mmCIF file of C-alpha atoms in Angstrom:
data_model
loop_
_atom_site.group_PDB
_atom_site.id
_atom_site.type_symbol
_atom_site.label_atom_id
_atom_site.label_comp_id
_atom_site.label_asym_id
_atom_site.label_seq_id
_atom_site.Cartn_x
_atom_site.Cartn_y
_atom_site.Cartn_z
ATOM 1 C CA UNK A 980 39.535 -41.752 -37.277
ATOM 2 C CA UNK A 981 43.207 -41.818 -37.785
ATOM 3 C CA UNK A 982 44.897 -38.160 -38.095
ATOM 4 C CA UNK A 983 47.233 -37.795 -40.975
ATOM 5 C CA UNK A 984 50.015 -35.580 -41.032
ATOM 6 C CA UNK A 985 48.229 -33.371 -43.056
ATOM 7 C CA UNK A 986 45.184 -33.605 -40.873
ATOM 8 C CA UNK A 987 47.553 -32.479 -37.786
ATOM 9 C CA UNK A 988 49.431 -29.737 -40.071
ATOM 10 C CA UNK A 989 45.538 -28.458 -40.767
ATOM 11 C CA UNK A 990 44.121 -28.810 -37.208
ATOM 12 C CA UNK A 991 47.735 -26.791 -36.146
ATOM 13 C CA UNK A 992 47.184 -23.871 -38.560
ATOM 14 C CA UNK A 993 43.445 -23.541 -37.439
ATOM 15 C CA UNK A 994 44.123 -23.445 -33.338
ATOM 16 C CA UNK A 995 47.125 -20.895 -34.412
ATOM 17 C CA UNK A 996 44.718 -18.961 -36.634
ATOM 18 C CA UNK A 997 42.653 -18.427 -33.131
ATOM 19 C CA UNK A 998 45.744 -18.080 -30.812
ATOM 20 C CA UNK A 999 45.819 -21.084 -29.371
ATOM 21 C CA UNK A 1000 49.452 -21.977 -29.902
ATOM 22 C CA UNK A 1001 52.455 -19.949 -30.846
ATOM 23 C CA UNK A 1002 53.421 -19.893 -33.706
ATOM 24 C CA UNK A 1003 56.716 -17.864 -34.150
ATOM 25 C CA UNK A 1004 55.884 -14.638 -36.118
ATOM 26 C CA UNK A 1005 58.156 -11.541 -36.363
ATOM 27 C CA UNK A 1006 56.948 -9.420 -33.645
ATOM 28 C CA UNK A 1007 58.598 -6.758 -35.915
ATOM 29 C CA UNK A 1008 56.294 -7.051 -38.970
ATOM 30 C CA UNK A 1009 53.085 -6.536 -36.549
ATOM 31 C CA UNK A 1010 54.642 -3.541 -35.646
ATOM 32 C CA UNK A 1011 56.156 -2.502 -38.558
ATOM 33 C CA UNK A 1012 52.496 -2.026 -40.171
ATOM 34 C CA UNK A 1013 51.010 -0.663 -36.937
ATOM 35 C CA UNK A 1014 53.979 2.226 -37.525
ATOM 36 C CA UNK A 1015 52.692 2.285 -40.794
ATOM 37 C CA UNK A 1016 49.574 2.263 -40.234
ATOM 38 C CA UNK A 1017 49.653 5.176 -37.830
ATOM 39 C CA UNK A 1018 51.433 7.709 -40.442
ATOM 40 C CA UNK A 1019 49.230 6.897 -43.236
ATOM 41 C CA UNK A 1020 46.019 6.159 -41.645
ATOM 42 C CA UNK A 1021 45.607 3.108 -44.021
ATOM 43 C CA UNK A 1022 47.562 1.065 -46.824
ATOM 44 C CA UNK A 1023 49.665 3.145 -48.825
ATOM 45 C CA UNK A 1024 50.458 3.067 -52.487
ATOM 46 C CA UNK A 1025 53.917 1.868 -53.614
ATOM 47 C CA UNK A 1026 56.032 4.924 -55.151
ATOM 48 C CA UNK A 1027 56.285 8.709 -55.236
ATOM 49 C CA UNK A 1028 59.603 8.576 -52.456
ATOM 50 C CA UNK A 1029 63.096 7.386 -53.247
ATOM 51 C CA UNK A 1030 65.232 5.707 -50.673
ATOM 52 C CA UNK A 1031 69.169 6.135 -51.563
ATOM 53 C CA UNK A 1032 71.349 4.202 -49.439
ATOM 54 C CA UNK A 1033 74.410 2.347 -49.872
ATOM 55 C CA UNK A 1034 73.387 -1.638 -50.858
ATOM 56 C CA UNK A 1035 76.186 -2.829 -48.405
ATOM 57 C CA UNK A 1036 76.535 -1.234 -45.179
ATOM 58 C CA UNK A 1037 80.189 -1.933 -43.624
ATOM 59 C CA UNK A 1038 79.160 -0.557 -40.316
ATOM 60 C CA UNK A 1039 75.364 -0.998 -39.263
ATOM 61 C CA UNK A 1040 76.255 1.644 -36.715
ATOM 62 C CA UNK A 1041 76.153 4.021 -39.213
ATOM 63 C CA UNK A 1042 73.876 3.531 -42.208
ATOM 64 C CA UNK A 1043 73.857 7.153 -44.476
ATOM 65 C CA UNK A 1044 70.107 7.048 -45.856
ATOM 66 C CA UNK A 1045 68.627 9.869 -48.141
ATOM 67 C CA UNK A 1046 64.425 9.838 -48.976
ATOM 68 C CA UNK A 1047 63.315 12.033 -51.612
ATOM 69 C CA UNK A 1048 59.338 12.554 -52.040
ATOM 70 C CA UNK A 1049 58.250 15.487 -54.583
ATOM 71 C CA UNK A 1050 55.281 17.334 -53.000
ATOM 72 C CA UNK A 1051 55.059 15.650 -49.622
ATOM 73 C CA UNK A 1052 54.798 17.425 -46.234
ATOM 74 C CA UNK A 1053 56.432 14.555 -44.183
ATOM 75 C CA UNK A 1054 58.329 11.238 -44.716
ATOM 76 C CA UNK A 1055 58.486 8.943 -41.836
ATOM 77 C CA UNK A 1056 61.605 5.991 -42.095
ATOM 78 C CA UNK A 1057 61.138 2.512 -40.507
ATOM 79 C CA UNK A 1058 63.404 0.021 -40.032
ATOM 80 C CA UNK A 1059 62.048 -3.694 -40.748
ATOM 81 C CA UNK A 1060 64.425 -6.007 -38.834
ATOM 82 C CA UNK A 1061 64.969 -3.309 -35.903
ATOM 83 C CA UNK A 1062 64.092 -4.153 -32.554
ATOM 84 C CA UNK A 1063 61.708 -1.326 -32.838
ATOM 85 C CA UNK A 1064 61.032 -0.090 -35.973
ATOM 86 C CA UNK A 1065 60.412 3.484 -35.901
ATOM 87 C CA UNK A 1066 63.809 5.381 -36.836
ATOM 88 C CA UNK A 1067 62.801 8.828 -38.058
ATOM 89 C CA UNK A 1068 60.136 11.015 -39.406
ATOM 90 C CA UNK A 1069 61.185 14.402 -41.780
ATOM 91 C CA UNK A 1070 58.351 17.335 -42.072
ATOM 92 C CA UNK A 1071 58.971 19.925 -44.301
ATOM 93 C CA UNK A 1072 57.363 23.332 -44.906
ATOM 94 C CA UNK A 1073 56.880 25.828 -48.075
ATOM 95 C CA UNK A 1074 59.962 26.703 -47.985
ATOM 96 C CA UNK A 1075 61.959 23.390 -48.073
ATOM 97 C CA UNK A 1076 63.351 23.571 -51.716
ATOM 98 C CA UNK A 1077 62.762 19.506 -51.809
ATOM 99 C CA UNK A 1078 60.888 16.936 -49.749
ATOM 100 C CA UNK A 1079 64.354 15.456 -49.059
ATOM 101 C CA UNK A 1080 66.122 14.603 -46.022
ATOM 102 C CA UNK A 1081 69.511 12.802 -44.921
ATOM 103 C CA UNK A 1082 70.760 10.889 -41.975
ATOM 104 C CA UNK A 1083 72.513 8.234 -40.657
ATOM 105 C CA UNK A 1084 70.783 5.309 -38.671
ATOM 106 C CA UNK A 1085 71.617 2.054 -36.945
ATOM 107 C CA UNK A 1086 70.543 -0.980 -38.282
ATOM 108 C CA UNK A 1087 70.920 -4.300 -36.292
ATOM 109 C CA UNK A 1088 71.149 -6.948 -39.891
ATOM 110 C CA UNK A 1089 70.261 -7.038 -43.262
ATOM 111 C CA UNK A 1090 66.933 -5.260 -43.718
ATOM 112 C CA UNK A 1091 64.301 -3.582 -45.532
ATOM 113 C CA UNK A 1092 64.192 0.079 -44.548
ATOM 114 C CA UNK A 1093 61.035 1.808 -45.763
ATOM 115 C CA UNK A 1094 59.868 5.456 -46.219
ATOM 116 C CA UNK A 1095 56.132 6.003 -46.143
ATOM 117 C CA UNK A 1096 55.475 9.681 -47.982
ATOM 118 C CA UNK A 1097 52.418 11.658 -47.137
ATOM 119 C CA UNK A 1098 51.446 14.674 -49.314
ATOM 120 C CA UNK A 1099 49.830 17.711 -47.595
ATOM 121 C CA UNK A 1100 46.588 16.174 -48.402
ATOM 122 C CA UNK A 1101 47.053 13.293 -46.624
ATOM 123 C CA UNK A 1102 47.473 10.774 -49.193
ATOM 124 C CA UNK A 1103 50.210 8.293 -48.638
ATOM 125 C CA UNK A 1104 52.965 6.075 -51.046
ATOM 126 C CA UNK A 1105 55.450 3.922 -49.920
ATOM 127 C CA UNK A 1106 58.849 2.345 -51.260
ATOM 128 C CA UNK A 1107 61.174 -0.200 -49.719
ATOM 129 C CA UNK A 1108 65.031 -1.025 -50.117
ATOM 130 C CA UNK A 1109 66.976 -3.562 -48.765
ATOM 131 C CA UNK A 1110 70.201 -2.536 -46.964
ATOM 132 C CA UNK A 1111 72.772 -5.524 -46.463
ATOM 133 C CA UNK A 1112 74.696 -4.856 -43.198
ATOM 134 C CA UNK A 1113 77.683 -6.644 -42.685
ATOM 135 C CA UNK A 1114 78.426 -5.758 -38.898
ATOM 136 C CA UNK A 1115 75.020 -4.928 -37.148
ATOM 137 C CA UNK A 1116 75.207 -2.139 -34.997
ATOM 138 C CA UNK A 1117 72.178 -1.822 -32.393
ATOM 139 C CA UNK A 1118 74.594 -1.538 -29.489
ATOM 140 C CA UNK A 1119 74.287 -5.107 -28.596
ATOM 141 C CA UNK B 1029 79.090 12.085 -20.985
ATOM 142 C CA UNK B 1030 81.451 14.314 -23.010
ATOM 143 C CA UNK B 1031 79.988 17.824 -24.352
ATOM 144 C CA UNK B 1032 77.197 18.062 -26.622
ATOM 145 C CA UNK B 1033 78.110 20.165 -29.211
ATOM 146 C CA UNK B 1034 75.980 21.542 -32.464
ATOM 147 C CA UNK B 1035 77.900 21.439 -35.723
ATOM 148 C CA UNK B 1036 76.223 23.583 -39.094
ATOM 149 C CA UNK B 1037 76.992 24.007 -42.435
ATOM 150 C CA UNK B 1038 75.100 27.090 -43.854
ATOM 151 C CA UNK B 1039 76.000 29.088 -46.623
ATOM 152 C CA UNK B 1040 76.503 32.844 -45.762
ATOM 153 C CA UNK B 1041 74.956 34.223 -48.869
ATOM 154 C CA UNK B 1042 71.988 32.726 -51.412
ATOM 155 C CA UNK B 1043 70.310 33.708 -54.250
ATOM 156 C CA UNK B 1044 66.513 34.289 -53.865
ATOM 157 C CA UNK B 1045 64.303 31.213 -54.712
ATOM 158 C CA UNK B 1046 67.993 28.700 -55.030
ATOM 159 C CA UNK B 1047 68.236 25.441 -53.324
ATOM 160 C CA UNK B 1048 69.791 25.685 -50.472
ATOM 161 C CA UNK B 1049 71.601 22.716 -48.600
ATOM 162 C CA UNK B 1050 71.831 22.443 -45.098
ATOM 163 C CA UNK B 1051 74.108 20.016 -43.329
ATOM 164 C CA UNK B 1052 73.726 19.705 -39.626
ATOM 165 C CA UNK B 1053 75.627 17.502 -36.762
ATOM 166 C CA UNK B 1054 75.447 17.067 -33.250
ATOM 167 C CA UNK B 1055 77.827 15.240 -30.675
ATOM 168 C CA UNK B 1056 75.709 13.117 -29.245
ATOM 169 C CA UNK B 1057 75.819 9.423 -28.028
ATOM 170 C CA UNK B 1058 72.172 8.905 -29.030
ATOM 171 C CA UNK B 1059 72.284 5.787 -25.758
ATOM 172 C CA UNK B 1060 69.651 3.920 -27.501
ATOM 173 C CA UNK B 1061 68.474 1.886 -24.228
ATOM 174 C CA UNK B 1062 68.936 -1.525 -25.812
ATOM 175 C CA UNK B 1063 72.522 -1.217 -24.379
ATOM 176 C CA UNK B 1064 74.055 -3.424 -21.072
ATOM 177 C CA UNK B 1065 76.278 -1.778 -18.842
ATOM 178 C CA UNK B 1066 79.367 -4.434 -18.993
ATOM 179 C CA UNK B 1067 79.868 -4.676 -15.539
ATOM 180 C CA UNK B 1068 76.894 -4.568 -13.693
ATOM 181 C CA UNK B 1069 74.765 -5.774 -16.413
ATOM 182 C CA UNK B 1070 72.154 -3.418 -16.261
ATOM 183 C CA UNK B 1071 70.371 -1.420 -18.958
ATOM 184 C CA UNK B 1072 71.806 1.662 -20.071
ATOM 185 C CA UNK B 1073 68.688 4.009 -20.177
ATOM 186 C CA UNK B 1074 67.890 5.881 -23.099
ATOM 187 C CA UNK B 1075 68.972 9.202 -23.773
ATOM 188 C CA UNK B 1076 68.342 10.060 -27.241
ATOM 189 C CA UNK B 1077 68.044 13.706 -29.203
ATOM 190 C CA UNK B 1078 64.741 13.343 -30.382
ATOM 191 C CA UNK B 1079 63.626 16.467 -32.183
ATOM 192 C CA UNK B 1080 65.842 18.864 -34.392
ATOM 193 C CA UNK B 1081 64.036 22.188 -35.891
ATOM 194 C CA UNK B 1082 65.193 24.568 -38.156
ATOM 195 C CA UNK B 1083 63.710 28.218 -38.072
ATOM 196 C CA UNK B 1084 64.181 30.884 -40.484
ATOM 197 C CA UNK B 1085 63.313 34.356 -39.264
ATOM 198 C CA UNK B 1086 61.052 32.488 -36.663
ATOM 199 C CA UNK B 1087 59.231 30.196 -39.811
ATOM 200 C CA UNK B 1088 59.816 26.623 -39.115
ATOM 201 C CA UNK B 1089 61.237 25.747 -42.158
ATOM 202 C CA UNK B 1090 62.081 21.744 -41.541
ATOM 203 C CA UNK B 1091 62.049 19.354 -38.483
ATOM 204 C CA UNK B 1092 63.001 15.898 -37.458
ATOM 205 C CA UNK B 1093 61.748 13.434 -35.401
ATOM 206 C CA UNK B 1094 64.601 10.897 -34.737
ATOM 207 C CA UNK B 1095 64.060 7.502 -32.599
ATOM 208 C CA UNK B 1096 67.102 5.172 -30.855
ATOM 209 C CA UNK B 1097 68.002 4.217 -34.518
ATOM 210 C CA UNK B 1098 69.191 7.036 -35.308
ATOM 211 C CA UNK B 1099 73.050 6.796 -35.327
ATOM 212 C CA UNK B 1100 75.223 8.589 -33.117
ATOM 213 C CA UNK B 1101 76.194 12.245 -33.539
ATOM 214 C CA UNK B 1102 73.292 12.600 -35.635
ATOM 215 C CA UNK B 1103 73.930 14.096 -38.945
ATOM 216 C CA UNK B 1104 71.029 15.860 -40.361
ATOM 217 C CA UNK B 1105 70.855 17.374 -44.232
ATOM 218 C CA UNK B 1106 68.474 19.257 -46.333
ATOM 219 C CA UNK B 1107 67.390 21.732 -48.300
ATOM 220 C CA UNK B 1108 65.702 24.945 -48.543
ATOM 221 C CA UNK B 1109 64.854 28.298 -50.385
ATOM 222 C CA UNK B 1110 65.113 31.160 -49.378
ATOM 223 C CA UNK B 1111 63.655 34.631 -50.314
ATOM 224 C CA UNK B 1112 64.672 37.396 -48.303
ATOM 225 C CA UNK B 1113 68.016 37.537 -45.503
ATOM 226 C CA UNK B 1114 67.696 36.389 -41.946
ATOM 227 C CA UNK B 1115 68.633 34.195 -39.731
ATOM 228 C CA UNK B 1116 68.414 30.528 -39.575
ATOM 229 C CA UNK B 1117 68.098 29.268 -35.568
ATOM 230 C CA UNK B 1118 68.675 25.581 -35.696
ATOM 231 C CA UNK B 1119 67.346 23.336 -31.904
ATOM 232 C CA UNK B 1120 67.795 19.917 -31.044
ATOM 233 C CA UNK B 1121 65.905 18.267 -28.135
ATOM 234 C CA UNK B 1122 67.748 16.135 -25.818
ATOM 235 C CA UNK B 1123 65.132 13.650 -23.851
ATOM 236 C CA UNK B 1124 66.575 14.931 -20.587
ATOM 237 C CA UNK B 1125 64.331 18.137 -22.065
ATOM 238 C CA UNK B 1126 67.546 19.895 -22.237
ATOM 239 C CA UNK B 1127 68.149 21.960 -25.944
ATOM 240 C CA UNK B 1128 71.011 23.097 -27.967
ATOM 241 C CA UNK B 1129 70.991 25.944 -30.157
ATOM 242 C CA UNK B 1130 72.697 27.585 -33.027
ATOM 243 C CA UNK B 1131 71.984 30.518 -35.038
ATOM 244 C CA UNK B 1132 73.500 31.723 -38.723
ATOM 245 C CA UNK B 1133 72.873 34.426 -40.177
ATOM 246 C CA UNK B 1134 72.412 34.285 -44.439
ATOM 247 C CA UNK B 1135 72.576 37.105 -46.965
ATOM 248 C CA UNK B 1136 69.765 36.772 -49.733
ATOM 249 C CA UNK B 1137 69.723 38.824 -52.946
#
């Protein structure tokens, strides 16, 4: 039988689908939702936290980020195009006057940096905001 | 490595039940790992604060975890309210194990 390309693209996307052959995937989004996974203990909802963060960063060195979740105990911050993606996780108490925190953090490119928000009952929402970066900073 | 020194900005007096903001810094090179020394070509290894906690009147009012991405001479902010006077004890956690402490005193009424 003669193999057409779209036979070969097929028979390709099948032996990746087992692991046969490598297909190039961002080893960063695999662990991006096993950091995600880990907080919320399953998919979260998108919403209840605000990111604020500048939508250019001059200096991916230093990247000023602010999350904001009414109500929730703890907000853990990921970076998506980090080596690693873990960056920081807030937990606040009865007597925070907001489920808010601020830092600065490094990010190596443009990227999505997300904030997963979990609520003392452990119920989980998540938002997502792109940060340009025009000089990456991961001390490369 | 040059001193590692805690910075805070607390307000000396509140009102009872206010918002509160807290602004914290500490020196710190925050050596993510991921560097190369330039001559030998080694890694640097990591050496990262990686916890900060702030206590009111021994209450753990707010805490951090912070991984290699956070930037250097981390710069921690936020809020609280408070309801009686005391004394906030701020404590960051070097990976070395070593911590760094400062204490402020606020007046509530």
């Amino acid at each position: 039988m003669e193999m057409t390309r779209r036979d070969l693209f097929a028979l390709a996307a099948g032996l990746a689908a087992v692991g046969l052959i490598n297909v190039p995937a961002d080893a960063s989004t695999d662990e991006l939702q096993a950091a995600i996974e880990k907080f919320a203990g399953g998919t979260p909802k998108t919403g209840g936290v605000e990111i604020t963060a500048p939508e250019i960063a001059e200096n991916g060195n230093t990247v000023p980020i602010e999350v904001d979740a009414p109500g929730a105990a703890s907000i853990l911050v990921l970076a998506a195009g980090n080596p690693r993606p873990g960056v920081a996780t807030f937990h606040f108490s009865k007597m925070s006057a907001e489920s808010r925190g601020a830092t600065r953090i490094r990010l190596a490119k443009t990227q999505e940096v997300v904030a997963v928000a979990k609520m003392a009952d452990g119920s989980t929402t998540m938002a997502r905001r792109e940060i340009k970066v025009t000089i990456g900073g991961c001390g490369g | 490595m040059s001193k590692i020194k805690p910075r805070v900005k607390v307000p000396r007096k509140a009102k009872a039940g206010e918002a509160v903001t807290i602004k914290t810094l500490i020196s710190h090179s925050m050596e993510s790992g991921q560097r190369k020394d330039k001559k030998t070509g080694d890694l640097i290894p990591r050496k990262i604060i990686n916890k900060f906690v702030a206590f009111y009147n021994g209450e753990t009012v707010f805490s951090a975890d912070l991984e290699p991405a956070v930037a250097a001479n981390p710069y921690i902010q936020f809020s609280v309210k408070l309801s009686e006077p005391g004394t906030m004890r701020f404590e960051w956690t070097d990976d070395d194990g070593s911590t760094y402490d400062v204490e402020k005193k606020i007046k509530v009424a």
